[in-house]
Short mmCIF file of C-alpha atoms and ligand atoms in Angstrom, two decimals:
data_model
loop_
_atom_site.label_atom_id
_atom_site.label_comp_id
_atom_site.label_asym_id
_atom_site.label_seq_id
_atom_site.Cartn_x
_atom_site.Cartn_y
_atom_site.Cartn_z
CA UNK A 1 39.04 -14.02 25.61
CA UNK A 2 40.18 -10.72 23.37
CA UNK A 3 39.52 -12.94 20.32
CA UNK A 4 35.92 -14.26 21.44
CA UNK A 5 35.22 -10.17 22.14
CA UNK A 6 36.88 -9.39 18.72
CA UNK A 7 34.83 -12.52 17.64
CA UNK A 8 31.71 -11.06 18.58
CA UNK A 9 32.18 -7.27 17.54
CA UNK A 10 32.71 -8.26 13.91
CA UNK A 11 29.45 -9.97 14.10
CA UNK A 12 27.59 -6.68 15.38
CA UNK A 13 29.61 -4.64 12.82
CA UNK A 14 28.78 -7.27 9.91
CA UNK A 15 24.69 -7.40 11.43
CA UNK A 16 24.79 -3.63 11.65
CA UNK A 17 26.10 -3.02 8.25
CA UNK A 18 23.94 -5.33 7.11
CA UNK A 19 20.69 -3.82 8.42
CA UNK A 20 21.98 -0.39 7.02
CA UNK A 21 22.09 -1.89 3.65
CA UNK A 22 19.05 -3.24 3.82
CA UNK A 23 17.19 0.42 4.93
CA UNK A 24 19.31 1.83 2.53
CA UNK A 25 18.20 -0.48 -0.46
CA UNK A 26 17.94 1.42 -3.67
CA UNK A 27 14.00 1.13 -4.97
CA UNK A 28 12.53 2.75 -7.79
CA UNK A 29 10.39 4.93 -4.51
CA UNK A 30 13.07 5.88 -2.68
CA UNK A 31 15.11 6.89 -5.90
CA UNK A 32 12.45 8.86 -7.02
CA UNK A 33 12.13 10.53 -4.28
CA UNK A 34 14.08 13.39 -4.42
CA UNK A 35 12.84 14.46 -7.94
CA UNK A 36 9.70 14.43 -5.80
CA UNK A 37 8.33 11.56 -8.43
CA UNK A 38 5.67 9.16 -7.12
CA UNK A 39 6.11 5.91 -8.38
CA UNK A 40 2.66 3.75 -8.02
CA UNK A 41 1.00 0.65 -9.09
CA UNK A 42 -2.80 -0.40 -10.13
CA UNK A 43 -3.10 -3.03 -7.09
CA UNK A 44 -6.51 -5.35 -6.72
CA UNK A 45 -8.02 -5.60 -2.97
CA UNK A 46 -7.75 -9.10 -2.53
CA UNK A 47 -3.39 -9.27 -3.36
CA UNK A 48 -2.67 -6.88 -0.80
CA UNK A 49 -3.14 -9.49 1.87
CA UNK A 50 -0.69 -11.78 0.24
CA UNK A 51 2.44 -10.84 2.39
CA UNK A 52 4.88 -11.58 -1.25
CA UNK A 53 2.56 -8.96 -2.79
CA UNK A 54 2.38 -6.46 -0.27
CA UNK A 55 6.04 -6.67 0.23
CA UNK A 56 7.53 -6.13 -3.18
CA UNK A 57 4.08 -3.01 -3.66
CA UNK A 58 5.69 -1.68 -0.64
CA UNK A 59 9.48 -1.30 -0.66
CA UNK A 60 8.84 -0.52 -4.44
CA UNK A 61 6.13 1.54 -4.83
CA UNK A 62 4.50 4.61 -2.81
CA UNK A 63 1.33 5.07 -4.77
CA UNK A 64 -1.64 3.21 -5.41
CA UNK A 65 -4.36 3.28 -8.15
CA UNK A 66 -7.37 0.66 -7.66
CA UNK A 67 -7.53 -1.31 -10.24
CA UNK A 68 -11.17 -1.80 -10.98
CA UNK A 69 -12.56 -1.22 -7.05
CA UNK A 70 -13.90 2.28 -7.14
CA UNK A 71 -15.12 2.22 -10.42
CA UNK A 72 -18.77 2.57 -10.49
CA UNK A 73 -20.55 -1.00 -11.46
CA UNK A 74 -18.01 -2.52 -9.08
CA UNK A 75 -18.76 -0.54 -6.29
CA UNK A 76 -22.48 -0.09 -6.81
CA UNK A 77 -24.79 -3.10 -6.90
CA UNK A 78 -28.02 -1.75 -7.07
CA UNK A 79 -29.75 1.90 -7.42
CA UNK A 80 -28.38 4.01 -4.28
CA UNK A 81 -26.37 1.39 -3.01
CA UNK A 82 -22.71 0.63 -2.47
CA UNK A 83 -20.36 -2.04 -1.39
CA UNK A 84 -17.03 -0.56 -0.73
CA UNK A 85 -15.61 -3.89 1.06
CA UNK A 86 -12.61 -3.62 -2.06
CA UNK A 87 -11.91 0.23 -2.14
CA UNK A 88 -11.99 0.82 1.84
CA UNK A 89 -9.40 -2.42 2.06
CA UNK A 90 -7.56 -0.26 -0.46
CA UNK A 91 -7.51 3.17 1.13
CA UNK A 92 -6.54 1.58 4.46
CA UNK A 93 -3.96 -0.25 3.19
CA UNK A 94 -2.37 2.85 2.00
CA UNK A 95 -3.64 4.81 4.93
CA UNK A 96 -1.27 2.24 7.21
CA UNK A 97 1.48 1.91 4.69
CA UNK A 98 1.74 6.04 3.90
CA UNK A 99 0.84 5.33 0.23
CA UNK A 100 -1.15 7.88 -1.82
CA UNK A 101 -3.87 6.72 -3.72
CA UNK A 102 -4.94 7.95 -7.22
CA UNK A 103 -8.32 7.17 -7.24
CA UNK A 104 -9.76 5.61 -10.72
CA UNK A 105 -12.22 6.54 -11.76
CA UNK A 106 -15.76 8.20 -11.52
CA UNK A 107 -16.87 8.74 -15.05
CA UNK A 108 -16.19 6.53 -17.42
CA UNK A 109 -18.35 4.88 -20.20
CA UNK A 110 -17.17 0.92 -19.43
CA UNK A 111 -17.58 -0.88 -16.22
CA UNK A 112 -21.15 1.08 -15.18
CA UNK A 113 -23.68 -1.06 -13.13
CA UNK A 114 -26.19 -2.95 -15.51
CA UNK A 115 -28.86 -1.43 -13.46
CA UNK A 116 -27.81 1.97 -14.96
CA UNK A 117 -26.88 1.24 -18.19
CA UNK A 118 -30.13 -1.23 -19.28
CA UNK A 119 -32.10 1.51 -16.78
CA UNK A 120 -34.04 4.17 -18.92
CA UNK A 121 -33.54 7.66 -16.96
CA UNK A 122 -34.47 10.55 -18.19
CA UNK A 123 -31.41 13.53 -18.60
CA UNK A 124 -31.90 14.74 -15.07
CA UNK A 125 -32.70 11.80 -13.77
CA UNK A 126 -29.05 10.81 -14.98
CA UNK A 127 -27.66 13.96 -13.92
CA UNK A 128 -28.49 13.34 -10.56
CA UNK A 129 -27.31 9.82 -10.21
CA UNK A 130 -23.91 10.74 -11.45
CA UNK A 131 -23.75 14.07 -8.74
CA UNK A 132 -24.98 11.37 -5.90
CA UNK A 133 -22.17 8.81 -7.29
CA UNK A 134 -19.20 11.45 -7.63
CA UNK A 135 -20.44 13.14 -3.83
CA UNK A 136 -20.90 9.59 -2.29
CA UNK A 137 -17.75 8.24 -3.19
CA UNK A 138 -14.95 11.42 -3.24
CA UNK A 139 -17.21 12.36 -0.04
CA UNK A 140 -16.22 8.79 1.40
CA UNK A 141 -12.46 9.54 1.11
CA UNK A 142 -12.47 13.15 1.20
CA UNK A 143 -8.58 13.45 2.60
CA UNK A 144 -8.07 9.94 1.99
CA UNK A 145 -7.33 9.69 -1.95
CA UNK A 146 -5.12 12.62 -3.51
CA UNK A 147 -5.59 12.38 -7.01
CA UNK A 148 -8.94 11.38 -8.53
CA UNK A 149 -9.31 10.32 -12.30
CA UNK A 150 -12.60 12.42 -12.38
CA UNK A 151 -12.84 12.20 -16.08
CA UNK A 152 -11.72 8.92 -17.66
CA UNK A 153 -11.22 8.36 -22.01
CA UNK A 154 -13.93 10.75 -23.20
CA UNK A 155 -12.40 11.73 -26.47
CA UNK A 156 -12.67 10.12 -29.99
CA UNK A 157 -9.41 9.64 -32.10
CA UNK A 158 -9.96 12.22 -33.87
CA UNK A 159 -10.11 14.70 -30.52
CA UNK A 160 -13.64 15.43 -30.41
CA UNK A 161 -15.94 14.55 -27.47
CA UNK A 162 -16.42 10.75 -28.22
CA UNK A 163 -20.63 10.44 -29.26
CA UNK A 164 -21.08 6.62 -28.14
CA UNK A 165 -20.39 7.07 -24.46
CA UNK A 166 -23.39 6.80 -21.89
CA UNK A 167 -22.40 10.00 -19.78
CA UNK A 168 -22.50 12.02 -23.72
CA UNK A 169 -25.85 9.80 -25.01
CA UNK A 170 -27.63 10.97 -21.44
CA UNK A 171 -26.62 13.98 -19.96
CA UNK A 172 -24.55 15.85 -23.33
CA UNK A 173 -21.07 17.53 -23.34
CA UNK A 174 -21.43 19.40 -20.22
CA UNK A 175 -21.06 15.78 -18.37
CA UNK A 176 -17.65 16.41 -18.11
CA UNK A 177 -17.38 19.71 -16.79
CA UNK A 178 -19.94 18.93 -13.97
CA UNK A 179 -18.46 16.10 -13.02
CA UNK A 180 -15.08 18.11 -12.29
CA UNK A 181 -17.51 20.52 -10.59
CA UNK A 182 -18.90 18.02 -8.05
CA UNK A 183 -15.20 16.42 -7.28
CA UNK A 184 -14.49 19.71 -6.15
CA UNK A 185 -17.70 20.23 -3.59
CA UNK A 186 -17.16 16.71 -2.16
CA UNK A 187 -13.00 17.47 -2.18
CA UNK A 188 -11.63 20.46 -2.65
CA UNK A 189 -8.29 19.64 -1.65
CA UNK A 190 -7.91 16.43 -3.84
CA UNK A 191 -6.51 17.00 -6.92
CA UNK A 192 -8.55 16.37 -10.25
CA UNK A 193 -7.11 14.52 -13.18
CA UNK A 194 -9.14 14.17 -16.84
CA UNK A 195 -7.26 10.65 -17.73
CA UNK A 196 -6.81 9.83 -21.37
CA UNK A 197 -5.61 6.87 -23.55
CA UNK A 198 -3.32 6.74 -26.64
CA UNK A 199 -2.98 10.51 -26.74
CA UNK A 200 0.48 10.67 -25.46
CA UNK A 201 2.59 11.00 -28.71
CA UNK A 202 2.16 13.92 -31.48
CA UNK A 203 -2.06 13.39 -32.58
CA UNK A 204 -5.26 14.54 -33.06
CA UNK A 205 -6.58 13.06 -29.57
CA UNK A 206 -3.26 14.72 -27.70
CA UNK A 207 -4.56 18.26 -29.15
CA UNK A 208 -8.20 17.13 -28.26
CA UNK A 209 -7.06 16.53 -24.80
CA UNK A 210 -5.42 19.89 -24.75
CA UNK A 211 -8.40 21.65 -26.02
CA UNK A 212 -10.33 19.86 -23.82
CA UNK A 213 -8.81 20.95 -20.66
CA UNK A 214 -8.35 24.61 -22.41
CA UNK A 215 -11.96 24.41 -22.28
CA UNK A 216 -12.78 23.44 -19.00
CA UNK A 217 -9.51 25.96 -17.70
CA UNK A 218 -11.69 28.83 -19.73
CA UNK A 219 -14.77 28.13 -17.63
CA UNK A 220 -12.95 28.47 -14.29
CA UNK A 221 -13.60 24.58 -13.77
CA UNK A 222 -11.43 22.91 -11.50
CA UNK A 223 -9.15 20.53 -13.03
CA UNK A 224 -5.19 20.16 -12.06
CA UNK A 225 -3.50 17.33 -14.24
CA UNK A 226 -3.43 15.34 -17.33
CA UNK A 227 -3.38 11.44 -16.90
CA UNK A 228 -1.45 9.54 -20.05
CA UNK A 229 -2.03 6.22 -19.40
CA UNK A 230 0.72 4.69 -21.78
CA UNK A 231 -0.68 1.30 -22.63
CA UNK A 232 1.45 0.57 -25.34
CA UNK A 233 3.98 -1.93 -26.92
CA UNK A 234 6.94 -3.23 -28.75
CA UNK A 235 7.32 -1.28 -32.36
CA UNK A 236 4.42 0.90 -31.38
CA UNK A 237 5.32 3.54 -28.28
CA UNK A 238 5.16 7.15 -28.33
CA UNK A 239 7.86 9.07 -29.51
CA UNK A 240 9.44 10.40 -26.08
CA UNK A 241 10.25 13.68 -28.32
CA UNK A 242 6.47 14.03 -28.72
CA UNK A 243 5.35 13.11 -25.22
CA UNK A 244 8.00 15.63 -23.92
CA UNK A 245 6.30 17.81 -26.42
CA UNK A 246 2.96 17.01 -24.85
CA UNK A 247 4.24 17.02 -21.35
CA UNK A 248 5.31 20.96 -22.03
CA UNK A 249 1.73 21.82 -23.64
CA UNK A 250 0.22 20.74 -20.27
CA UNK A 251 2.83 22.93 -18.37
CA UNK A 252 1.44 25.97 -20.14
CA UNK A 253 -1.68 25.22 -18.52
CA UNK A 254 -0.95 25.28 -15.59
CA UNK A 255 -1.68 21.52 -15.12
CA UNK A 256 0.53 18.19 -13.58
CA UNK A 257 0.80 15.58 -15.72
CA UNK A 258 1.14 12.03 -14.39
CA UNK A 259 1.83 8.14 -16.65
CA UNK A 260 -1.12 6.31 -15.08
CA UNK A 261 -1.01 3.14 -16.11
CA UNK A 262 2.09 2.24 -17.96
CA UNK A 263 2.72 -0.69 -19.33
CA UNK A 264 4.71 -2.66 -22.84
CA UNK A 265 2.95 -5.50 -24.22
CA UNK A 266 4.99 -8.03 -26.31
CA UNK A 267 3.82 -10.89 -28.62
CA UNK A 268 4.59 -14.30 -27.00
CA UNK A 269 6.86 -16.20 -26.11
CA UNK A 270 9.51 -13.00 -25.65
CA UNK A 271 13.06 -13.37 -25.88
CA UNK A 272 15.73 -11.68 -23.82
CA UNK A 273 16.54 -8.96 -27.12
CA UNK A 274 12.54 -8.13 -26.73
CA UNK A 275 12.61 -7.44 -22.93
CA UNK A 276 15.67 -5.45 -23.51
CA UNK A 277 13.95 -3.72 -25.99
CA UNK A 278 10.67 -3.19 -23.71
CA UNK A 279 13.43 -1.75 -21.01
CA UNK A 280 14.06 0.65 -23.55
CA UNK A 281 10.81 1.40 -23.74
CA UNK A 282 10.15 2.09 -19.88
CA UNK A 283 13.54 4.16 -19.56
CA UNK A 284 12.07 6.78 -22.40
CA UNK A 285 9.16 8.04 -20.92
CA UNK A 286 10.37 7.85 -17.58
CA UNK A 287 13.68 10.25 -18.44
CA UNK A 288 10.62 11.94 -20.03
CA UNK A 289 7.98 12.27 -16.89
CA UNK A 290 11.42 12.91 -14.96
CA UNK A 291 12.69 16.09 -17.33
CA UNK A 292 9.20 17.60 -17.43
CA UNK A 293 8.44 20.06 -14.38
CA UNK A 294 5.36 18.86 -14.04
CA UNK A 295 5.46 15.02 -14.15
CA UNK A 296 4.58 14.04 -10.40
CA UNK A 297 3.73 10.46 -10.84
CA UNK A 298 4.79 7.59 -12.67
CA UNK A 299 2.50 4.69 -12.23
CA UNK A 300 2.79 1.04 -13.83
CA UNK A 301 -0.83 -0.96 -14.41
CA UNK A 302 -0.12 -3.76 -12.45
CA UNK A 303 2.49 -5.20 -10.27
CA UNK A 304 3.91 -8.03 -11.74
CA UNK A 305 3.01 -9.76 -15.19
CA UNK A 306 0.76 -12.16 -13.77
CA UNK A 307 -1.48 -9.42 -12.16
CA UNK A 308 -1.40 -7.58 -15.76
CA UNK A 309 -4.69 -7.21 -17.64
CA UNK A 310 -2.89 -7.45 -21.26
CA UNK A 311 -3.30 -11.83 -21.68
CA UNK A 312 -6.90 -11.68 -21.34
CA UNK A 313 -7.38 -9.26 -23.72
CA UNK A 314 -4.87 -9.40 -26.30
CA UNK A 315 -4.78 -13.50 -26.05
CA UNK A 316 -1.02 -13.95 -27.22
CA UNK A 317 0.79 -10.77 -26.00
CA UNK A 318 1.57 -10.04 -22.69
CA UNK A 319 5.16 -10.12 -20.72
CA UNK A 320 4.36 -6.41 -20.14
CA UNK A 321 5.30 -4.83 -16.35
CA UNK A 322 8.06 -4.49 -14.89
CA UNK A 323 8.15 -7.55 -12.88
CA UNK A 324 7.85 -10.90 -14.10
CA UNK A 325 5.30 -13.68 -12.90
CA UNK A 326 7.60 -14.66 -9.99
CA UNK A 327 8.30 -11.36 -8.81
CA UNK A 328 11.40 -10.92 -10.06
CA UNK A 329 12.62 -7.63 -11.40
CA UNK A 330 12.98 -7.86 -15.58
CA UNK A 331 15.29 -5.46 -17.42
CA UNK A 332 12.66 -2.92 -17.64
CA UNK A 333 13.20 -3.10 -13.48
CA UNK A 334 16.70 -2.28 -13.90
CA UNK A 335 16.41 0.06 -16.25
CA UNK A 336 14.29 2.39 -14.31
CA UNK A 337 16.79 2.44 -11.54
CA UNK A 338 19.45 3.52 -14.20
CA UNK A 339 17.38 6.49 -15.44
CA UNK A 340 16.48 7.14 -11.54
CA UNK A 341 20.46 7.21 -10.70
CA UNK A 342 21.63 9.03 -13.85
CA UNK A 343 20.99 12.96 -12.28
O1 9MR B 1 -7.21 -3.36 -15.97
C1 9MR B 1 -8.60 -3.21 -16.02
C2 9MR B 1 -9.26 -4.56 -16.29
O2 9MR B 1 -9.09 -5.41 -15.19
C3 9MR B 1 -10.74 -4.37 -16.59
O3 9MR B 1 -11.31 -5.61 -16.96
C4 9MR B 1 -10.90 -3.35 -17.70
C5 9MR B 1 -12.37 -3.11 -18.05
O4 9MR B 1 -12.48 -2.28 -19.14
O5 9MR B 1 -10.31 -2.12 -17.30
C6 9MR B 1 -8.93 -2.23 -17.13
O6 9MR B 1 -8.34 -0.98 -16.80
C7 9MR B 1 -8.52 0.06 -17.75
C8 9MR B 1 -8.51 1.36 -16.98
O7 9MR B 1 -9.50 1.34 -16.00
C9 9MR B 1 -8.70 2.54 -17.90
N1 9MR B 1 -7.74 2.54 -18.97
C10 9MR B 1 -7.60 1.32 -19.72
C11 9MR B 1 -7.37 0.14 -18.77
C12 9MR B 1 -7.17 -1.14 -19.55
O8 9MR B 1 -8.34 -1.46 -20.24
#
């Protein structure tokens, strides 16, 4: 009898220890979490019913970024109207799941409905479309979404206010400061991002983006952080000296900074020295984001590498998140835990 109790208690203690472990599991969310670091992940609508999906984008990840669903030709069909079937799935998936959602994005010059772009509207005409978008949509999830890329790739290479944009060709500079303004009125408790690409090392577009938020800073308009997106690849990624560099510019203005859409694209097929070198890489700039004061999110732009965007359009690169097409977690995996464990 003593033995079948004994028996039994080392199965509670083994099932108990066990479950501990389990809660306890080390993920790149809950080690970021006392640097008070989000870690998040461009997701699509339709994956986060897939229970493998939604379970790795959940023990992993505690921030979201819509993909493609709340820009505006995807959510708007026809003038005035919307169909938010793919954002509201979003933003009540994270509502149920405690995510926070960085909502991407309202102005942008790609992805804009055909009826607006091959419409011909007059400056205020345009003007008032883009006030009804940005109040419609930040009005829908007013409380709901935290962060909002208001302002997404404006800028030329060379820093200046890019000319062949829609938003520029129709309404003139001033797009972009209105835009911020009207976040505000529909939100004034989310916080506003101006999101840029390839300006994260040392550049002309980095000290465009920092004269571009000067700007805006100088005409009392309401903007908080600086998105880098961080699309980049093998032989090609920012200096992390530089982006620290830019990380502390953006400090002195008061703003957060955030990686939006991170990711390391490699020319196929990769070997093992390559993904090591692509966990490289992802360690960098998150010691980086982790160093800088005002780094609050770290986000990847996709979850695994067959949800990744890069294939399509750079046909023979790819390889370039953080988890591989079968879920499984690739060196660049391991090697943010390592950064995330080294304090
Ligand atoms: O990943 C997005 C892809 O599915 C779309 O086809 C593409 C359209 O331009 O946009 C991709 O996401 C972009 C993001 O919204 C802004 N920064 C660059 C990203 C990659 O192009």
């Amino acid at each position: 009898m003593p033995i079948v109790i004994g028996g039994i208690i080392v199965i509670i203690v083994i099932l108990v220890t066990s479950w501990i472990n389990s809660r306890n599991r080390q993920s790149l969310r809950s080690l970021a979490e006392p640097y008070e670091l989000a870690i998040g992940s461009a997701v699509t609508g339709w994956q986060l019913s897939d229970q493998n999906y939604s379970s790795l984008l959940l023990e992993e990840f505690n921030l979201i970024t819509p993909e493609n669903a709340m820009k505006f030709g995807p959510l708007s069909p026809a003038p005035g109207q919307y169909d938010f079937t793919e954002a509201d799935a979003i933003v009540a998936f994270a509502d149920k799941n405690n995510l926070v959602v960085r909502g991407h994005t309202l102005v942008w010059t790609n992805q804009l409905p055909q009826w607006l772009s091959d419409g011909a509207y007059t400056q205020s005409e345009t003007r008032e479309i883009l006030r009804n978008h940005i109040l419609t949509v930040v009005g829908r999830y007013r409380g709901k979404v935290q962060y909002w890329d208001v302002v997404n790739e404006a800028l030329a290479n060379d820093g200046s206010i890019a000319s062949n944009n829609f938003w520029m060709e129709h309404i003139g500079p001033d797009y972009i400061a209105l835009a911020f303004e009207w976040a505000h009125e529909a939100d004034p408790d989310a916080l506003l991002f101006y999101n840029e690409s390839y300006a994260e090392g040392k550049g002309e577009k980095a000290d465009g983006v920092i004269s571009l938020a000067q700007s805006l800073i100088a005409r009392g308009v309401p903007i908080h952080g600086i998105g880098m997106e961080m699309h980049t690849g093998l032989g090609w990624s920012p200096n992390p000296q530089e982006v620290a560099h830019n990380m502390q510019r953006i400090s002195t203005l008061g703003l957060d900074v955030q990686i939006t859409e991170m990711d390391v694209r490699i020319e196929q097929p990769v070997t093992l020295d390559e993904l090591n070198q692509q966990a490289r890489v992802y360690a960098e700039i998150l010691r980086v984001c982790l160093k800088a004061t005002n780094c609050s999110a770290f986000s990847v732009w996709g979850l695994t590498d067959a949800n990744s965007w890069i294939p399509s359009v750079y046909p023979g690169t790819g390889s370039a998140l953080i988890f591989d097409e079968i879920m499984q977690p690739k060196p660049a995996y391991e090697a943010m835990i390592k950064v995330l464990q080294e304090r």
